[in-house]
GROMACS .gro file of C-alpha atoms in nm:
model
  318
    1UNK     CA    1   2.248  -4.750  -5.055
    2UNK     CA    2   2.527  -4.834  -4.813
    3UNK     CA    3   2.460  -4.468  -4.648
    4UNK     CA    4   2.135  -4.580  -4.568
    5UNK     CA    5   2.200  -4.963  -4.435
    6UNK     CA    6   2.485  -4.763  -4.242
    7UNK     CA    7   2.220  -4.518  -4.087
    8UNK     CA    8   1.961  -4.828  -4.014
    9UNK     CA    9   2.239  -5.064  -3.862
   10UNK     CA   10   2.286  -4.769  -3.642
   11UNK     CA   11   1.886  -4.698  -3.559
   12UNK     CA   12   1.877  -5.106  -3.481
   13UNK     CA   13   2.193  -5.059  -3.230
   14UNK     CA   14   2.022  -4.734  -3.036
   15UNK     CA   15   1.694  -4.845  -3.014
   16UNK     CA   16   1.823  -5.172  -2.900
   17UNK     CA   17   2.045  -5.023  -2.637
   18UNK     CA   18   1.826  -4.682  -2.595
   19UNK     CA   19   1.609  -4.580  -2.271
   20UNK     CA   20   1.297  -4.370  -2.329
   21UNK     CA   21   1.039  -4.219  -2.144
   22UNK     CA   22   0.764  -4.113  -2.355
   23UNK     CA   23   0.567  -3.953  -2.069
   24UNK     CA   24   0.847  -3.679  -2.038
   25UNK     CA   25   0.947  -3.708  -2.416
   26UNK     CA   26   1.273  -3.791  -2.251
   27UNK     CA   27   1.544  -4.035  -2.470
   28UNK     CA   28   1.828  -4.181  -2.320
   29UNK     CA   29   2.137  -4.352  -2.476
   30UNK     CA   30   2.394  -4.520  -2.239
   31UNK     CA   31   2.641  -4.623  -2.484
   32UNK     CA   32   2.991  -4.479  -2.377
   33UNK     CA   33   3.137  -4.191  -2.651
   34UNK     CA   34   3.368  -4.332  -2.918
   35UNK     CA   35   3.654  -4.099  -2.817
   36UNK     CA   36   3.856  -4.100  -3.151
   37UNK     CA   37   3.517  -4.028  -3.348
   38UNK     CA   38   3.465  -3.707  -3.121
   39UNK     CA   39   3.789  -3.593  -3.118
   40UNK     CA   40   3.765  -3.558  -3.518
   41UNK     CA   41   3.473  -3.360  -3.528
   42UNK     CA   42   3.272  -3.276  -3.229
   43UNK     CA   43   3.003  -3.086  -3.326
   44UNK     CA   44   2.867  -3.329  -3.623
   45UNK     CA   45   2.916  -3.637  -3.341
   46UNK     CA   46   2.687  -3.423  -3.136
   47UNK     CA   47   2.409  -3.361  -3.411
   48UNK     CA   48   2.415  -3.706  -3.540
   49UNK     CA   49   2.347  -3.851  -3.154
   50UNK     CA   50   2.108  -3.598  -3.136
   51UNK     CA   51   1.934  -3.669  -3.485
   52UNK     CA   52   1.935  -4.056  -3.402
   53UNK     CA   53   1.765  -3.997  -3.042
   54UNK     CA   54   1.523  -3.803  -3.164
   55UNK     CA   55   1.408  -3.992  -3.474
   56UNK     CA   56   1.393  -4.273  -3.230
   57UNK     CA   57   1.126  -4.071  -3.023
   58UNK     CA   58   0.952  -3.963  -3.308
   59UNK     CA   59   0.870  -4.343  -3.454
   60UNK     CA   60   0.781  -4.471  -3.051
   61UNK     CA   61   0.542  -4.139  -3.103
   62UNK     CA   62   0.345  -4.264  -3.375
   63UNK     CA   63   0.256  -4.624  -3.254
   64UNK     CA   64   0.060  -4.430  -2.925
   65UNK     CA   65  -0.320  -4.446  -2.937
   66UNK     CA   66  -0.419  -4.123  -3.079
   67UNK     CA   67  -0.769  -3.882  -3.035
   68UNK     CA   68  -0.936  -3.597  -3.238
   69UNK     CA   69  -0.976  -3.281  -2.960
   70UNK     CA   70  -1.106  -2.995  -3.235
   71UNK     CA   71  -1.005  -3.115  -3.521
   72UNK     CA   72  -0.630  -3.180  -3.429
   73UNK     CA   73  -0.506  -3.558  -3.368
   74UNK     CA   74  -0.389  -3.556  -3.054
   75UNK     CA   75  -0.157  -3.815  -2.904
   76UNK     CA   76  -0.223  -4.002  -2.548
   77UNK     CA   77   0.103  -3.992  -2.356
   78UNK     CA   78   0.117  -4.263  -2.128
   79UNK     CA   79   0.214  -4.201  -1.719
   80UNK     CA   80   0.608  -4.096  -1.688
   81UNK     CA   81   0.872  -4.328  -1.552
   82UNK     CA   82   1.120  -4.081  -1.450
   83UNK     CA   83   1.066  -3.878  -1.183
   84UNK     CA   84   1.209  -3.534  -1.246
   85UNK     CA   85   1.313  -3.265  -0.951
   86UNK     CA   86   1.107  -2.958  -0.876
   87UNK     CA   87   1.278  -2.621  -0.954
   88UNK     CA   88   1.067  -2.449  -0.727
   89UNK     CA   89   0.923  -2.554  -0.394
   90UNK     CA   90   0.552  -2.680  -0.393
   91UNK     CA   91   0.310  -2.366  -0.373
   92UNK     CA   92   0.103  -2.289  -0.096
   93UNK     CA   93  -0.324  -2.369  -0.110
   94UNK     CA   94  -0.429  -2.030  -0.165
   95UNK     CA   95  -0.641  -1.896   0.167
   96UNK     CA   96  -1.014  -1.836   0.135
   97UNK     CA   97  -1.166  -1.507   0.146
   98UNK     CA   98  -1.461  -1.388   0.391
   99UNK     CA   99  -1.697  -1.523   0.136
  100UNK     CA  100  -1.548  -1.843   0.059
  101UNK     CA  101  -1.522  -1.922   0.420
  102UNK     CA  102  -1.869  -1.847   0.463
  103UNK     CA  103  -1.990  -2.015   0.155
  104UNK     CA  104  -1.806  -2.340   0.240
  105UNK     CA  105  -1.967  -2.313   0.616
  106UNK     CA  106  -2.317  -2.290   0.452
  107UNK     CA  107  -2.269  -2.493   0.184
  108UNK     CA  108  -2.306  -2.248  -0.117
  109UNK     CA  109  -2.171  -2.361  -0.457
  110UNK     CA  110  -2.118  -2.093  -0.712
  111UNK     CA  111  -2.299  -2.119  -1.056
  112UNK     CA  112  -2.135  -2.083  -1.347
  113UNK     CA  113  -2.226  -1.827  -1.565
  114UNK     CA  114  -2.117  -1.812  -1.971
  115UNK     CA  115  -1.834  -1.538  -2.034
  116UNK     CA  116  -2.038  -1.413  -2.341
  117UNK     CA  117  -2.354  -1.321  -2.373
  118UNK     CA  118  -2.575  -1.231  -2.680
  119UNK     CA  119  -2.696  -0.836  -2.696
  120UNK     CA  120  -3.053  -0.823  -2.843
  121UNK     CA  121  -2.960  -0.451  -2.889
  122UNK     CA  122  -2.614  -0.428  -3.073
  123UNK     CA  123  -2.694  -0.803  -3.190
  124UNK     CA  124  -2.324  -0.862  -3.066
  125UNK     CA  125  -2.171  -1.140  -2.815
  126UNK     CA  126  -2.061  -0.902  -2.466
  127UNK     CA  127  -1.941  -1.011  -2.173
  128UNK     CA  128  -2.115  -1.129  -1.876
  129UNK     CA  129  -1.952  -0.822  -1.621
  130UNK     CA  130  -1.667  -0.590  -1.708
  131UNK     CA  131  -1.549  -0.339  -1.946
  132UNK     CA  132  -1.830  -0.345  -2.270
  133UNK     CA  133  -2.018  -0.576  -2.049
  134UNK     CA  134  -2.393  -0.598  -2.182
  135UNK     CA  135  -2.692  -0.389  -1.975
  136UNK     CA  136  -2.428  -0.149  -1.862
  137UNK     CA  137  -2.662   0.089  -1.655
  138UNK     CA  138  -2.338   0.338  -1.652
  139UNK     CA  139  -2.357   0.433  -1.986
  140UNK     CA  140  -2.730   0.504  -2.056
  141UNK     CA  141  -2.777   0.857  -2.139
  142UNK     CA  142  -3.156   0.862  -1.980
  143UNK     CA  143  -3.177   0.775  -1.603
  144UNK     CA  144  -3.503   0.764  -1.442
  145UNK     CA  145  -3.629   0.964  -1.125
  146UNK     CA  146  -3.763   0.796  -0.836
  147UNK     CA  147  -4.061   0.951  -0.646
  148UNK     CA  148  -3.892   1.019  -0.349
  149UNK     CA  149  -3.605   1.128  -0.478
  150UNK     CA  150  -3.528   1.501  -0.572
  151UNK     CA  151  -3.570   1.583  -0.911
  152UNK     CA  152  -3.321   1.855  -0.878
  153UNK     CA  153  -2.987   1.715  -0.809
  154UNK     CA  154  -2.757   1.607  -1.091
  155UNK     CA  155  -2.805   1.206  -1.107
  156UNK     CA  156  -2.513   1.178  -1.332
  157UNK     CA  157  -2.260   1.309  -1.106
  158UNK     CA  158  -2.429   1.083  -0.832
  159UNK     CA  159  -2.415   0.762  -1.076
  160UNK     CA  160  -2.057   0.850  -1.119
  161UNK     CA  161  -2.004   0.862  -0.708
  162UNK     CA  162  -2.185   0.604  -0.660
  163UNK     CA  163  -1.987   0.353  -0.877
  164UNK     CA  164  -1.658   0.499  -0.675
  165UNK     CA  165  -1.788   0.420  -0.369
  166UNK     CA  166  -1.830   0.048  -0.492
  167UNK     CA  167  -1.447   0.081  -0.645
  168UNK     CA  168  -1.328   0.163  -0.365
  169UNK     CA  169  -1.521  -0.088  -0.131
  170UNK     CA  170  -1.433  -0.346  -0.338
  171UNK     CA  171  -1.043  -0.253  -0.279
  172UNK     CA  172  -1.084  -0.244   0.078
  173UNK     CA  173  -1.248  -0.619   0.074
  174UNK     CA  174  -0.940  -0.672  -0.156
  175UNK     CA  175  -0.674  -0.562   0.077
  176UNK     CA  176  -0.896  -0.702   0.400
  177UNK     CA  177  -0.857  -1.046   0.258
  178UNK     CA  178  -0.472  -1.046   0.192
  179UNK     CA  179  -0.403  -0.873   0.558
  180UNK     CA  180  -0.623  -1.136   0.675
  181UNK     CA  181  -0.455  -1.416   0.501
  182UNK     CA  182  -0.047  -1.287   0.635
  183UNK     CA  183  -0.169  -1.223   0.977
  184UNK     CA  184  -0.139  -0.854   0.969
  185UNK     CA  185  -0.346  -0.586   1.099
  186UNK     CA  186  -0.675  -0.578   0.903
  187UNK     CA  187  -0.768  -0.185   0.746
  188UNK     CA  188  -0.992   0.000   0.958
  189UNK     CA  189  -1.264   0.259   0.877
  190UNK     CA  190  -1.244   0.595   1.086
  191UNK     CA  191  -0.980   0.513   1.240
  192UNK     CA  192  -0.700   0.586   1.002
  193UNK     CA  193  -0.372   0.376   1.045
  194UNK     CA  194  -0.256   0.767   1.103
  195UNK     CA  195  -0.480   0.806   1.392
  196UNK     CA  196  -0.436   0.455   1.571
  197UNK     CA  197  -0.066   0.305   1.526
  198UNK     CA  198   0.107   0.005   1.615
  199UNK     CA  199   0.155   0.156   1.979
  200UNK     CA  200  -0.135   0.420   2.046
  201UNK     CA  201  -0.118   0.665   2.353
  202UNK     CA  202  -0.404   0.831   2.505
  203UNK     CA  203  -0.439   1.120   2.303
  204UNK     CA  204  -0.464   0.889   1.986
  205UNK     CA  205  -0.730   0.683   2.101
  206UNK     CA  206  -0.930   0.986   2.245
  207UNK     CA  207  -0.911   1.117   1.859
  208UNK     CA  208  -1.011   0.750   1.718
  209UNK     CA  209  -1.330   0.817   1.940
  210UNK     CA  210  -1.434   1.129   1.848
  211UNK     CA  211  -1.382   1.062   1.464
  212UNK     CA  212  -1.610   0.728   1.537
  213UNK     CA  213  -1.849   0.915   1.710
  214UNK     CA  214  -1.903   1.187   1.448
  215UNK     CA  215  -1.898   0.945   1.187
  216UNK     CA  216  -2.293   0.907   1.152
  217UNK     CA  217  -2.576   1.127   1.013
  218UNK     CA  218  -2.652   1.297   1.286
  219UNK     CA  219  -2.279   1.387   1.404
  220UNK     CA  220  -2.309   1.182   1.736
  221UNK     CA  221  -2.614   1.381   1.854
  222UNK     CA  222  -2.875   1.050   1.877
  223UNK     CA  223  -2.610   0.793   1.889
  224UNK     CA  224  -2.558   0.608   2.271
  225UNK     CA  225  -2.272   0.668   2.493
  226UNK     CA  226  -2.077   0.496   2.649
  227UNK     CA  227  -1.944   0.483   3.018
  228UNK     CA  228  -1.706   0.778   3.085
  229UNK     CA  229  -1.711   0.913   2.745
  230UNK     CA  230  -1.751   1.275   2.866
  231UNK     CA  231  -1.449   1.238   3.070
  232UNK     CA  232  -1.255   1.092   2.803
  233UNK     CA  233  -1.408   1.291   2.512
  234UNK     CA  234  -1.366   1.670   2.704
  235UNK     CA  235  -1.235   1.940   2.519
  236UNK     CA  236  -1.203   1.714   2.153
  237UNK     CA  237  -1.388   1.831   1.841
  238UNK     CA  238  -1.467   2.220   2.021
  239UNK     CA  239  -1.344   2.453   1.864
  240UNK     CA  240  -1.124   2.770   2.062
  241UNK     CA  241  -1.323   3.099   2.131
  242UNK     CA  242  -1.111   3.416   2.086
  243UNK     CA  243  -1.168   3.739   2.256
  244UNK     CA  244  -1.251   4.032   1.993
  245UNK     CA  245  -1.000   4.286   1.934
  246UNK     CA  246  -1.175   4.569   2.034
  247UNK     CA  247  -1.261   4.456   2.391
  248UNK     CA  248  -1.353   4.623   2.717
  249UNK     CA  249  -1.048   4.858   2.855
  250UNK     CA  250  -1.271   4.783   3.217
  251UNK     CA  251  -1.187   4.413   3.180
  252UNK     CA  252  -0.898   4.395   3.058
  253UNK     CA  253  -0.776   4.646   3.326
  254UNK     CA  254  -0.914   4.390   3.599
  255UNK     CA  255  -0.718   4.101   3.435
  256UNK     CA  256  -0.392   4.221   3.428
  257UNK     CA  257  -0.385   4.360   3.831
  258UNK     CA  258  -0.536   4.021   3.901
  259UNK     CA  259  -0.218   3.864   3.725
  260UNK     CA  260   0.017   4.118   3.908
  261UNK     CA  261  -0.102   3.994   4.242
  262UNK     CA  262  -0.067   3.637   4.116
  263UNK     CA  263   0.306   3.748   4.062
  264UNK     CA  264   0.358   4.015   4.345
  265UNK     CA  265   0.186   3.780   4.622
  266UNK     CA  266   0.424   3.592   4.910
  267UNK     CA  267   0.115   3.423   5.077
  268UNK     CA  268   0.077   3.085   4.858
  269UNK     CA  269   0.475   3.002   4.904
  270UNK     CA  270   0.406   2.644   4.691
  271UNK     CA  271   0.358   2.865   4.388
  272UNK     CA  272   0.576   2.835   4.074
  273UNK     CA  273   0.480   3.167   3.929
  274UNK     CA  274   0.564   3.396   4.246
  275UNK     CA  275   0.778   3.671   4.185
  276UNK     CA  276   1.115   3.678   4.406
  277UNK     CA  277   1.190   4.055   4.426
  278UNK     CA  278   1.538   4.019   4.586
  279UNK     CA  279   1.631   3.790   4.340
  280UNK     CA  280   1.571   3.957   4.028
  281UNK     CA  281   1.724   4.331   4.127
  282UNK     CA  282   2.060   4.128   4.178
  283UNK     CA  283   2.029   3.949   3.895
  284UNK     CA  284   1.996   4.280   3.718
  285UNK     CA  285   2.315   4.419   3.912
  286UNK     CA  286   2.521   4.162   3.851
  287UNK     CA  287   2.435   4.186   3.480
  288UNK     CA  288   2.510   4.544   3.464
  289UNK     CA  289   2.842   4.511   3.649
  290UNK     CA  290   2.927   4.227   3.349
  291UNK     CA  291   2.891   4.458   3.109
  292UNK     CA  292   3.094   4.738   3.296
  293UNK     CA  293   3.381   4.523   3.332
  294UNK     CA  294   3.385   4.404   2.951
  295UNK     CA  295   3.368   4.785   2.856
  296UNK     CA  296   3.622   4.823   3.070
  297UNK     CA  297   3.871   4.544   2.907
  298UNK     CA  298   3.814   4.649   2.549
  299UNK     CA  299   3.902   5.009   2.607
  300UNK     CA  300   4.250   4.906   2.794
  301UNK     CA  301   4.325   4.641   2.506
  302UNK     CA  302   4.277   4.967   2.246
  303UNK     CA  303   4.487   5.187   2.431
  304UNK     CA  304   4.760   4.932   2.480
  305UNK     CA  305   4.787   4.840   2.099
  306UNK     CA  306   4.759   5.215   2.014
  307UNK     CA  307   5.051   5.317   2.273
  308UNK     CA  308   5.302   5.046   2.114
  309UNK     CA  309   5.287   5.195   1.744
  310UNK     CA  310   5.490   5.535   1.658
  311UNK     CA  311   5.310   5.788   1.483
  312UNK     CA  312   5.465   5.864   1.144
  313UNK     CA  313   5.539   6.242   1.052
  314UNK     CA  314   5.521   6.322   0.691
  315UNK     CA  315   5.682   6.631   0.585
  316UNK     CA  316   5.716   6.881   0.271
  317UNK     CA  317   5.980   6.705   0.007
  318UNK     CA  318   6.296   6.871  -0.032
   0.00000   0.00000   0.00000
């Protein structure tokens, strides 16, 4: 009995004293630390401040207006007092896509479909789009042919491709949207980042051309052109023609006195390839007479190191 009018003088003094803010679930008690009570025992000082805060919270809990949400009581917190510091900074309004740019400029509002919907086949709930989703045409094991189209060809293997190609242009709107939204460079098709980089030279952006060029059906050959693209385009995409191996010995006779007099010639003095006579017979002297004179100093070296040594005479032992 005197345990517990000890404990509720003590509830009467905190909740006198105490500062809450049931918004937060946040209890405060001001009074100063009795000094000689902590230094006998901290920890159960501790646990009994934190018992009596708490149980304090707890019975301010109770006399809020409650409400059923599913059949759980659920208590109304009212607005917080305190106003409490943000760890993190304040995030960023996410950017809109292509779509949700456009939509917003036309005034589009997206309806909301149910994540679940009831299969009149497996008489199960699916989901709307996805992985199991219901009328999945990828998984029937009976497609149907088209009149036009050829009865031949194997229409699973081009189901199969066909739901790539979406994949993958689905990624490429992905990655479109987030280089659009950091201000980078947006991804390309045809022009591979490869092909055109951050500082293209001619050559690159001749190659860009010919790859967009040859990019439809009919391999450029009804597509327009455009002004000075034979000058730029010249000698791209042709492939190099090889003389046979077994030629004629008449031609090939022709071409190599043709590319003597090119070399032999003194008459067209501006050109690189001429062939300066005088100048290569004493280049070859002077490379013979090199290789005299460094015959010539490794035989005297040999002789000199063979002079200095005595020759040792070995006879019959006595």
């Amino acid at each position: 009995m005197v345990a517990m009018e000890k404990a509720d003088s003590l509830m009467e003094q905190a909740a006198s004293v105490s500062l809450q803010d049931i918004g937060n679930l946040v209890q405060f008690d001001p009074r100063p630390i009795d000094s000689s009570e902590f230094k006998k025992d901290a920890d159960s000082f501790l646990k009994n401040a934190c018992t009596l805060g708490t149980q304090l919270l707890i019975n301010n809990l109770f006399n809020l207006p409650v409400e059923k949400v599913d059949d759980v009581v659920i208590a109304k917190l009212p607005t917080p007092s305190t106003l409490l510091p943000r760890e993190k900074p304040v995030p960023k309004e996410k950017p809109l896509t292509k779509w949700e740019q456009y939509a917003k400029l036309k005034g589009i509002k997206n309806k909301k479909k149910s994540r679940k919907v009831w299969d009149e086949v497996s008489k199960t709930w699916k989901p709307t789009w996805g992985y199991k989703r219901v009328d999945d045409s990828t998984k029937d094991w009976l497609i149907e042919i088209k009149k036009n189209e050829d009865p031949n060809q194997d229409f699973f293997t081009k189901r199969t491709q066909e739901r790539n190609e979406r994949v993958a242009k689905n990624e490429l709107q992905r990655l479109r949207n987030i280089a659009r939204s950091t201000k980078k460079k947006v991804p390309g098709v045809g022009a591979t980042p490869a092909v055109l980089s951050e500082n293209p030279d001619k050559l690159k952006l001749k190659k860009a051309l010919n790859i967009a060029k040859k990019a439809d059906a009919s391999m450029s050959k009804f597509s327009q052109k455009l002004e000075n693209e034979d000058k730029v385009t010249k000698g791209l995409g042709k492939k190099r023609k090889f003389e046979s191996n077994y030629g004629d010995i008449k031609n090939e006779k022709e071409k190599q006195l043709k590319l003597f007099e090119k070399l032999s010639s003194t008459k067209d003095k501006s050109s690189k390839e001429k062939l300066n006579i005088e100048k290569a017979t004493n280049k070859h002297i002077q490379s013979e007479n090199a290789e005299k004179s460094n015959g010539k100093k490794k035989i005297t070296k040999r002789s000199k190191m063979g002079g200095g040594q005595k020759k040792r005479k070995f006879g019959k032992k006595k």
